[in-house]
CSV table of C-alpha atoms in Angstrom, one decimal:
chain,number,residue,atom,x,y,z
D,1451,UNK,CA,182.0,172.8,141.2
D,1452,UNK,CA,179.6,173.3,144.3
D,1453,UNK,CA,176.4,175.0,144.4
D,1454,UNK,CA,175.0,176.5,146.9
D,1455,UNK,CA,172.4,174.0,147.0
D,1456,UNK,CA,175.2,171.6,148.0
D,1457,UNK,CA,176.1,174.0,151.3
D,1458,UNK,CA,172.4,173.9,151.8
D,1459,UNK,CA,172.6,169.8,151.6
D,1460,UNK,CA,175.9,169.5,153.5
D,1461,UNK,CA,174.7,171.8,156.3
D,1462,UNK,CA,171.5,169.9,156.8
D,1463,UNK,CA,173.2,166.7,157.0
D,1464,UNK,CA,176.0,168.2,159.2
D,1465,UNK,CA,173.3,169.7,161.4
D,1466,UNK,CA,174.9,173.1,160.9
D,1467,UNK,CA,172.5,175.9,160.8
D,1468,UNK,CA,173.7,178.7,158.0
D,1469,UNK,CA,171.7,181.4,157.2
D,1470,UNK,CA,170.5,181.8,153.4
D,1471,UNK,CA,172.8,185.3,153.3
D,1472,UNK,CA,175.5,182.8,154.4
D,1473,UNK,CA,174.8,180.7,151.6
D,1474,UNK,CA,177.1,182.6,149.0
D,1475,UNK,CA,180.4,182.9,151.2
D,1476,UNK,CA,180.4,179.3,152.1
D,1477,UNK,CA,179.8,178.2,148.4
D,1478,UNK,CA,182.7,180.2,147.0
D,1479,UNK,CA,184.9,178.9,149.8
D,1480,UNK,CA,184.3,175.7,149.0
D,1481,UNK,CA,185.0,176.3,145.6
D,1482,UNK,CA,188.1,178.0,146.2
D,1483,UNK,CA,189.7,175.0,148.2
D,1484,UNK,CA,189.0,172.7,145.6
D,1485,UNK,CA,190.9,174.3,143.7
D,1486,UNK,CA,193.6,173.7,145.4
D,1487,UNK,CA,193.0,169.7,144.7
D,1488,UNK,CA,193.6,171.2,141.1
D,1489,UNK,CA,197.1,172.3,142.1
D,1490,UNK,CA,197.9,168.9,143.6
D,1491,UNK,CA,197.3,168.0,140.4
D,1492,UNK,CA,199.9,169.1,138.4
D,1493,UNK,CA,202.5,167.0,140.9
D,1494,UNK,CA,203.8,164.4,139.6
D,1495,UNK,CA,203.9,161.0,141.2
D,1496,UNK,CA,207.3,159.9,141.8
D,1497,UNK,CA,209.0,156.4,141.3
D,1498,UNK,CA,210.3,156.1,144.7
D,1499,UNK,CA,208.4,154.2,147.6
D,1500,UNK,CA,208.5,154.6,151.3
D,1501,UNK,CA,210.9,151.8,152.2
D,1502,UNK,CA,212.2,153.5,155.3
D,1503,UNK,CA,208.2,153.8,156.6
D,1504,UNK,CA,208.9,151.3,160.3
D,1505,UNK,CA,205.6,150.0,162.5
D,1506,UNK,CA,205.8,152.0,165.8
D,1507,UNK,CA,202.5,150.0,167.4
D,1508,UNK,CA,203.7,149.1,170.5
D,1509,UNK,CA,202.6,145.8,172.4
D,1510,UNK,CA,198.8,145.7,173.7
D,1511,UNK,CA,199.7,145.4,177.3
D,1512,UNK,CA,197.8,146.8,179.8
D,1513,UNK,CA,198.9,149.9,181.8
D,1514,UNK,CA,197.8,151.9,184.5
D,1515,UNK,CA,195.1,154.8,183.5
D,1516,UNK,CA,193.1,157.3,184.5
D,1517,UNK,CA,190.1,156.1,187.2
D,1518,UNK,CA,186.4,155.7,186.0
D,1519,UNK,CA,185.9,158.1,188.0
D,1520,UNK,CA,188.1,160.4,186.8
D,1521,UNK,CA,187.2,160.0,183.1
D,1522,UNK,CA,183.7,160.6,184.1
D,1523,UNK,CA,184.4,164.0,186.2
D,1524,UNK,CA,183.5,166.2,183.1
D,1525,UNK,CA,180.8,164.5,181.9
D,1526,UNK,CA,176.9,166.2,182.0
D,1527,UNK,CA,175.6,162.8,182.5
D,1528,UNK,CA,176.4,159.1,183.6
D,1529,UNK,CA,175.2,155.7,184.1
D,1530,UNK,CA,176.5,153.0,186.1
D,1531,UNK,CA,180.1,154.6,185.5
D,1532,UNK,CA,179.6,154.9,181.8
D,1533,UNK,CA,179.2,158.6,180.4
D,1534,UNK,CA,175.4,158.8,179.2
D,1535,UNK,CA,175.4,161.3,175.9
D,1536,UNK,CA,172.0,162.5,174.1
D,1537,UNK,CA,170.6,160.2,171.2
D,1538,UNK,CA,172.4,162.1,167.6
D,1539,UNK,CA,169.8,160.9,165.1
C,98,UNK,CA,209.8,171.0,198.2
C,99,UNK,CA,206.6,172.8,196.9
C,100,UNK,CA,206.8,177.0,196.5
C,101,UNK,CA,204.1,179.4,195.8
C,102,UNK,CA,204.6,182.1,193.5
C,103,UNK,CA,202.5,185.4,192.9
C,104,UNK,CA,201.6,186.3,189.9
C,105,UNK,CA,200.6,189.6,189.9
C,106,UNK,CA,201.3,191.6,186.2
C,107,UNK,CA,197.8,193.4,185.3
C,108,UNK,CA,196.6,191.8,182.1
C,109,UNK,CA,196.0,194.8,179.8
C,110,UNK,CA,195.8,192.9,176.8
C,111,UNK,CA,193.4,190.1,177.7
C,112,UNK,CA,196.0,187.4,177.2
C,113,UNK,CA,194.7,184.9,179.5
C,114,UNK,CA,191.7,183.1,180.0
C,115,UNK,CA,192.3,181.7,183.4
C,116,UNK,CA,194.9,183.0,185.5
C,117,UNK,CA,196.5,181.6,188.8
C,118,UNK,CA,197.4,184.8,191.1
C,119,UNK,CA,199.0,182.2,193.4
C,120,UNK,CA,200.9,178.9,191.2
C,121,UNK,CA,203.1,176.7,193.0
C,122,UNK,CA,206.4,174.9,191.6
C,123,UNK,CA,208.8,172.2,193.2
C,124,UNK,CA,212.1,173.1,193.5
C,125,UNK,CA,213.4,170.5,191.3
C,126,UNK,CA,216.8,172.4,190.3
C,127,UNK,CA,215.3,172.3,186.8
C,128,UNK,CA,216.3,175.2,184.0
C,129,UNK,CA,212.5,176.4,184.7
C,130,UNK,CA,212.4,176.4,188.4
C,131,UNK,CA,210.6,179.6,190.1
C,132,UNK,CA,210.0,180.9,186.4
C,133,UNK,CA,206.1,182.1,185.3
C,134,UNK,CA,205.3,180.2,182.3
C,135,UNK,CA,201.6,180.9,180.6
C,136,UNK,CA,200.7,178.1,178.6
C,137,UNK,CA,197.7,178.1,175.6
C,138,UNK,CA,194.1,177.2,176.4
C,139,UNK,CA,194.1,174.1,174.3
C,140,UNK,CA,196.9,172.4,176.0
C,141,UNK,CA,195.7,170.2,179.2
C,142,UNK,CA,196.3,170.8,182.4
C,143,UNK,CA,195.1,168.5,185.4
C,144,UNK,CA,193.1,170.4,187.7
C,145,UNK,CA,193.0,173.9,185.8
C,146,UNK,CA,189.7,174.7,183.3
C,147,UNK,CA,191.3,174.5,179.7
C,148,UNK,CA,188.5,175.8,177.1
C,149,UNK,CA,190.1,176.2,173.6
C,150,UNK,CA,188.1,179.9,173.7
C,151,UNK,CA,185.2,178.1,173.3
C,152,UNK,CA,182.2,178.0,175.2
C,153,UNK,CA,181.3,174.7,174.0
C,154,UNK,CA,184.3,173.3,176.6
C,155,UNK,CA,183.1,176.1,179.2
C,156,UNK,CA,183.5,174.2,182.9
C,157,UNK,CA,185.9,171.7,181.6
C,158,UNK,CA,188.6,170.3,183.9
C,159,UNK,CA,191.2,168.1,182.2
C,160,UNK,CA,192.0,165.1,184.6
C,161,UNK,CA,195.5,164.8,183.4
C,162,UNK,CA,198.8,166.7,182.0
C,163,UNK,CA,200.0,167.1,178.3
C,164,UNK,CA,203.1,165.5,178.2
C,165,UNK,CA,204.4,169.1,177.7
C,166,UNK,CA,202.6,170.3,181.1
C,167,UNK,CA,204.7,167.0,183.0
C,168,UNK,CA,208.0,168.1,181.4
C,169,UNK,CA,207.5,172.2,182.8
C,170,UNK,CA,206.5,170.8,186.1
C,171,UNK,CA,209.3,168.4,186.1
C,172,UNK,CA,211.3,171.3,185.2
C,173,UNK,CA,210.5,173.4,188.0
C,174,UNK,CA,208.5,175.9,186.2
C,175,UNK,CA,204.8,177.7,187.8
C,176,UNK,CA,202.2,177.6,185.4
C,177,UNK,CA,200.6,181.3,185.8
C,178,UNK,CA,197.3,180.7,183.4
C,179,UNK,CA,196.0,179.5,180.6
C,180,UNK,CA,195.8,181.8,177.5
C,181,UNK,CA,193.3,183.1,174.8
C,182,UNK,CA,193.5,182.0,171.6
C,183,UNK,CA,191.3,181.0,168.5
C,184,UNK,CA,188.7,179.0,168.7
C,185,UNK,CA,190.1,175.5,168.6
C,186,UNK,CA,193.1,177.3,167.0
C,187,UNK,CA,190.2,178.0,164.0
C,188,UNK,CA,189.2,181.2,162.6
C,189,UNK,CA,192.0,182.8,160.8
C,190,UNK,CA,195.0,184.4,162.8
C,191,UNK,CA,194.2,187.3,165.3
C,192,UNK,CA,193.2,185.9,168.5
C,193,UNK,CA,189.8,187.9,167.5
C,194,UNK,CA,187.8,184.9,167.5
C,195,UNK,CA,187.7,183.5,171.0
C,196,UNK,CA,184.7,183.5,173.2
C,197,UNK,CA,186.5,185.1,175.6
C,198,UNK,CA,187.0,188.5,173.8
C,199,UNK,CA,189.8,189.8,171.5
C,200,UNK,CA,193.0,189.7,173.0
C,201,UNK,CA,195.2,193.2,171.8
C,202,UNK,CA,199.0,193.6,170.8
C,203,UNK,CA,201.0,194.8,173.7
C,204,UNK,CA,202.5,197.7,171.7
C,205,UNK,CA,199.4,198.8,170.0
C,206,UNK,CA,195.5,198.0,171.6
C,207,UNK,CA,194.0,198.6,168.1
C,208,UNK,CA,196.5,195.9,166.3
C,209,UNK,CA,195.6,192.4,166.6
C,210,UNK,CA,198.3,190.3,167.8
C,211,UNK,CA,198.3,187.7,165.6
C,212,UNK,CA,197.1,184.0,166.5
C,213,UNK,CA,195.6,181.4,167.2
C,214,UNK,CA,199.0,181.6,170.3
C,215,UNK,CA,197.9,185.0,170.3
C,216,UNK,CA,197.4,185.2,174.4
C,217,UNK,CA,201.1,183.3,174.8
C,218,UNK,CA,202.8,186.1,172.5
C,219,UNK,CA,200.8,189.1,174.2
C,220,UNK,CA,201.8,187.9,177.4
C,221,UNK,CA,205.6,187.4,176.6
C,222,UNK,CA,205.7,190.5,174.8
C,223,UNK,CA,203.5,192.5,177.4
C,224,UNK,CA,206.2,191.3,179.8
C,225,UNK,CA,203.5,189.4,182.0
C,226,UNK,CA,205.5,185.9,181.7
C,227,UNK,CA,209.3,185.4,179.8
C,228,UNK,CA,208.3,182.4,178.1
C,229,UNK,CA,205.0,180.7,176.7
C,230,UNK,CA,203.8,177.7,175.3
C,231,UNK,CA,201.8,177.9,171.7
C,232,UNK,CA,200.6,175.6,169.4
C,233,UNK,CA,201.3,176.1,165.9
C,234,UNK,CA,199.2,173.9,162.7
C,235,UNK,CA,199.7,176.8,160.0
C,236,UNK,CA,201.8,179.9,161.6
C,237,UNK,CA,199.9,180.4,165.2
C,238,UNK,CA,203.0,180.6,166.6
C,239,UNK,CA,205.1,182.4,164.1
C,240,UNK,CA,202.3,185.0,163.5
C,241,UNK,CA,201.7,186.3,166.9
C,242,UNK,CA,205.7,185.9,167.7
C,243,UNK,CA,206.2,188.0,164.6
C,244,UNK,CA,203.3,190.7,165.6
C,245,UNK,CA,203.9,191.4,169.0
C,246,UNK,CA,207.7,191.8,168.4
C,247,UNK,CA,209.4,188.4,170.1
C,248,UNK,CA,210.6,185.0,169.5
C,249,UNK,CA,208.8,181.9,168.3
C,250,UNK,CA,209.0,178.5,166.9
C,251,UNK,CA,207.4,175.9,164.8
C,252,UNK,CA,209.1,172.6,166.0
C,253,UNK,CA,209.7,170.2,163.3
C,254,UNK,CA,206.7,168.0,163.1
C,255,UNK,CA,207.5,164.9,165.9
C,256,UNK,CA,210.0,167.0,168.0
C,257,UNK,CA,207.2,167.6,171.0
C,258,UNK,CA,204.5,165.2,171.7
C,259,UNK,CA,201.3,166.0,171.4
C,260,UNK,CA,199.6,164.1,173.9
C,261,UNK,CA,197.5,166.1,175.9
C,262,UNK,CA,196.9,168.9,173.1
C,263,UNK,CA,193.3,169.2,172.2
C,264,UNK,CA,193.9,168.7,168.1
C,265,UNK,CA,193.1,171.3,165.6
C,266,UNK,CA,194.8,168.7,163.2
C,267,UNK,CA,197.0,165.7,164.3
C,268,UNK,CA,198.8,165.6,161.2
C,269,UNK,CA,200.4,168.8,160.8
C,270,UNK,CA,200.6,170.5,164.3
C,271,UNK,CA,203.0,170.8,167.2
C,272,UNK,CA,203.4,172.8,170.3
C,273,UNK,CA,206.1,174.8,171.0
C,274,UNK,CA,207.8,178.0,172.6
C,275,UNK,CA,207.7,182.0,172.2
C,276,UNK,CA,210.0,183.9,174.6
C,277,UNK,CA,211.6,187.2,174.4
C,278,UNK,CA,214.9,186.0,173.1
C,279,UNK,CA,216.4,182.7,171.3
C,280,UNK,CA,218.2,181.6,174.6
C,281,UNK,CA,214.6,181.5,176.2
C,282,UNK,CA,212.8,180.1,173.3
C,283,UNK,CA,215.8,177.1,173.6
C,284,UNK,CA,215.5,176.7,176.7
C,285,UNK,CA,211.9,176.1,177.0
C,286,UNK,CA,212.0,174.0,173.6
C,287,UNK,CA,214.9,172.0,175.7
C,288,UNK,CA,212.4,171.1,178.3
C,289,UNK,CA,209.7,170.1,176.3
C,290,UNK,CA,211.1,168.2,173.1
C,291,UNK,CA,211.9,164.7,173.4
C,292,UNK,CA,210.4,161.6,173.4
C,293,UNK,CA,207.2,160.1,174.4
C,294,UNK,CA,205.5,156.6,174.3
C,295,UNK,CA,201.8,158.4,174.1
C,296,UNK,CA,202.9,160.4,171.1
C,297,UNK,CA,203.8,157.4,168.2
C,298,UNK,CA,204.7,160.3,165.9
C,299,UNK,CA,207.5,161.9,168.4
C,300,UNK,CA,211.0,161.4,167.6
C,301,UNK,CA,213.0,159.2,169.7
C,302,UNK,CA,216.2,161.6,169.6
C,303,UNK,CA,216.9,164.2,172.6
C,304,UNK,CA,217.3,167.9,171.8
C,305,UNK,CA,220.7,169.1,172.4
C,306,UNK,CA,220.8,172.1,170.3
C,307,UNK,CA,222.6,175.2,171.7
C,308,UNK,CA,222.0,178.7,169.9
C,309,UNK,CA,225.1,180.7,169.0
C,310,UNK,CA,225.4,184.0,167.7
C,311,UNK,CA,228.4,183.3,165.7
C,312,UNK,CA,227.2,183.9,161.8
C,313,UNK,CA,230.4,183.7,160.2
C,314,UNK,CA,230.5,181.4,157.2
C,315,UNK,CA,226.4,181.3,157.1
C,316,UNK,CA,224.6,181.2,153.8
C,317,UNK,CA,221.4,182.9,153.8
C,318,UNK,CA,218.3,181.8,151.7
C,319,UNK,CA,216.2,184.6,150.8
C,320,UNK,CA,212.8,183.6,149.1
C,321,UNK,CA,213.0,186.7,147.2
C,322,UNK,CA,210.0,185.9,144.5
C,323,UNK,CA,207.7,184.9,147.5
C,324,UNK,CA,208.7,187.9,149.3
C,325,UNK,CA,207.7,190.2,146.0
C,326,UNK,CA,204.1,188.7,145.7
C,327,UNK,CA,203.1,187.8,148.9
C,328,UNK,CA,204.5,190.3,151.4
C,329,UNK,CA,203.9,194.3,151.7
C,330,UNK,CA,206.7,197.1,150.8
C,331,UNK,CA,207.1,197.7,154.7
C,332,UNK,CA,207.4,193.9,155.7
C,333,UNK,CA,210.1,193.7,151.9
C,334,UNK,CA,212.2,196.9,153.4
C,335,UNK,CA,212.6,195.3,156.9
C,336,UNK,CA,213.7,192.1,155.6
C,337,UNK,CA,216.0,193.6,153.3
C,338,UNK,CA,217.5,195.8,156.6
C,339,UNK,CA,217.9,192.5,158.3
C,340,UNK,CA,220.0,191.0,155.3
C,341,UNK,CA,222.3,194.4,155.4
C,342,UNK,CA,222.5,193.7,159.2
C,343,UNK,CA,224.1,190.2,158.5
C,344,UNK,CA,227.0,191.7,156.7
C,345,UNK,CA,229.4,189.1,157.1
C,346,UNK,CA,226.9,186.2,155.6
C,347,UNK,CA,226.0,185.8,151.9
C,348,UNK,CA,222.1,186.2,151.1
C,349,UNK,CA,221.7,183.6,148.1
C,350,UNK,CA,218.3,183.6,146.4
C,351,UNK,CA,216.6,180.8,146.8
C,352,UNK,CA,213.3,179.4,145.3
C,353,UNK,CA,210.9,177.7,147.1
C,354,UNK,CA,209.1,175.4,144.7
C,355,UNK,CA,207.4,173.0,146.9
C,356,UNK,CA,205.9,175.8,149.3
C,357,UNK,CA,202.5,176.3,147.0
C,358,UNK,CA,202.4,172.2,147.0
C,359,UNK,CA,202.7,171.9,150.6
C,360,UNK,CA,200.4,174.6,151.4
C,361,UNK,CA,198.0,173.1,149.3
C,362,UNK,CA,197.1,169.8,151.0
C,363,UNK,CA,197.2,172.2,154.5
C,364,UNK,CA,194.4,174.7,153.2
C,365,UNK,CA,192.1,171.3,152.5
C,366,UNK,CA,192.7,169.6,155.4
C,367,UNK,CA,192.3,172.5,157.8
C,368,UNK,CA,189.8,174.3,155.9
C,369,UNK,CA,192.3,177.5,155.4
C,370,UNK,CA,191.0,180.1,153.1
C,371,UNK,CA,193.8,182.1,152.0
């Protein structure tokens, strides 16, 4: 069960700004999708594995890619060809 | 040899975000050559602003193709504009939510028309374009085919890569085609499914379907308890025409008992509130 002083909690460390009026709405959504966790509940786990599950990783071998230059067109900000983004915390 | 062509249909439905009045194609004697094709703001394409409908991606330029985007080039097709949508594909399923303003339903301006591939089933059922590219996690390609009155399809998941799709979530969406008829939507699904190296989850099979109209001997499955709680009397009686109109196939009831278990794990991971 969440409370709306979770929301508050989750929002703050999310860096999400909801308003208090907010505050109801996202609490009962929240509560309603975990409900659905209680549905996937009543499944039960079958006996059968995933034997046919194959590795598609291919070989690490180096192709050609997009320029530095290119990669950095859309940045708001570089350095030395590296893309220079604002400090998060 | 490199063409131009015009594309000059009035947009009375805000179905595109950026449009190309002139787009150029190669004759490459492809099934798409010299056709308009609009394709959905969250798909890349080198050289032409792709924004999701969101302002946070305002002035972004993608510096290369989806692998989709290669395969309509290769195919001859001009890519007219890039169209509204959903935020990110977010935000329920009405092409309301898009920084860019509401886009309207072709046959009615004060019906939505569906989403998040809202813009690519206006434009296809405005007339604008005969074929569209969507993307599709949890119906925003079904929807908006099914509100705006044409053809669209969810590819099974791995059919069409995804590389070069900006992801709403990896794990359960694909891009695919709306047209105005099943030939279109196949042959646009044609040009796009197959495989792809940058896509590890794309299957390594070519598409070789071909559509027939031939019915005879069909079974039906009609997911007639689903269709008595979840759907309106107007949406029951037009299915229920279109199982009278198959008249030579047998409708069997069929129950769906996995549907609520699959939706389930969709709802958490995308955050759907149903």
């Amino acid at each position: 069960m969440v409370l709306e002083n979770d929301v508050e909690g989750i929002a703050k460390l999310a860096d999400i700004h909801i308003q208090k009026e907010e505050l109801a709405e996202f609490t009962s959504r929240f509560n309603h999708i975990l409900e659905y966790f209680d549905i996937l509940d009543t499944v039960s786990e079958g006996e059968e594995g995933e034997a046919d599950l194959v590795n598609v990783l291919r070989e690490d071998e180096v192709t050609p890619s997009l320029t530095q230059e290119a990669a950095c067109a859309n940045a708001h900000e570089t350095e030395d060809g590296h893309i220079r983004a604002p400090r998060v915390m | 040899m490199v063409k131009e062509y015009f594309f000059e249909e009035t947009d009375r439905t805000n179905a595109f975000i950026t449009r190309l009045d002139l787009a150029m194609y190669e004759e490459t004697g492809g099934p798409l050559e010299g056709k308009g094709i609009a394709v959905k703001d969250n798909i890349s394409t080198a050289g032409i602003p792709t924004t999701c409908a969101s302002r946070i991606l305002a002035g972004y330029v993608p510096p290369y193709d989806a692998h989709v985007v290669t395969c309509l080039r290769e195919a001859g097709a001009a890519i007219v504009g890039k169209t509204n949508m959903d935020e990110f594909g977010m935000g329920g399923s009405t092409t309301e939510n898009s920084a860019y303003g509401p886009t309207t339903n072709p046959h009615d301006a004060s019906r939505v028309p569906g989403g998040s591939s809202g813009g690519s089933a206006a434009a296809v059922g405005a007339g604008m374009v005969d074929m569209a590219l969507g993307s599709d996690t949890g119906g925003s390609i079904r929807c908006p085919a099914a509100f705006c009155g044409i053809v669209g399809l969810k590819p099974t998941y791995g059919r069409v890569s995804r590389y070069g799709l900006i992801a709403f979530s990896n794990s359960l969406e694909q891009i695919g085609p709306l047209g105005k008829t099943v030939a279109d939507v196949n042959t646009l699904m044609s040009v796009i499914a197959g495989p792809d190296p940058r896509d590890t989850t794309a299957y390594d099979r070519p598409y070789t379907h071909t559509p027939s109209n031939d019915i005879a001997g069909m079974k039906i499955a009609v997911p007639r308890r689903i269709l008595r709680r979840r759907c309106g009397p107007c949406c029951c009686r037009a299915c229920a025409h279109c199982y009278r109109k198959t008249g030579r196939c047998r409708c069997r009831d069929a129950d769906l008992f996995h549907s609520l278990h699959g939706l389930c794990p969709c709802c958490i991971l995308c955050d759907l509130y149903e």
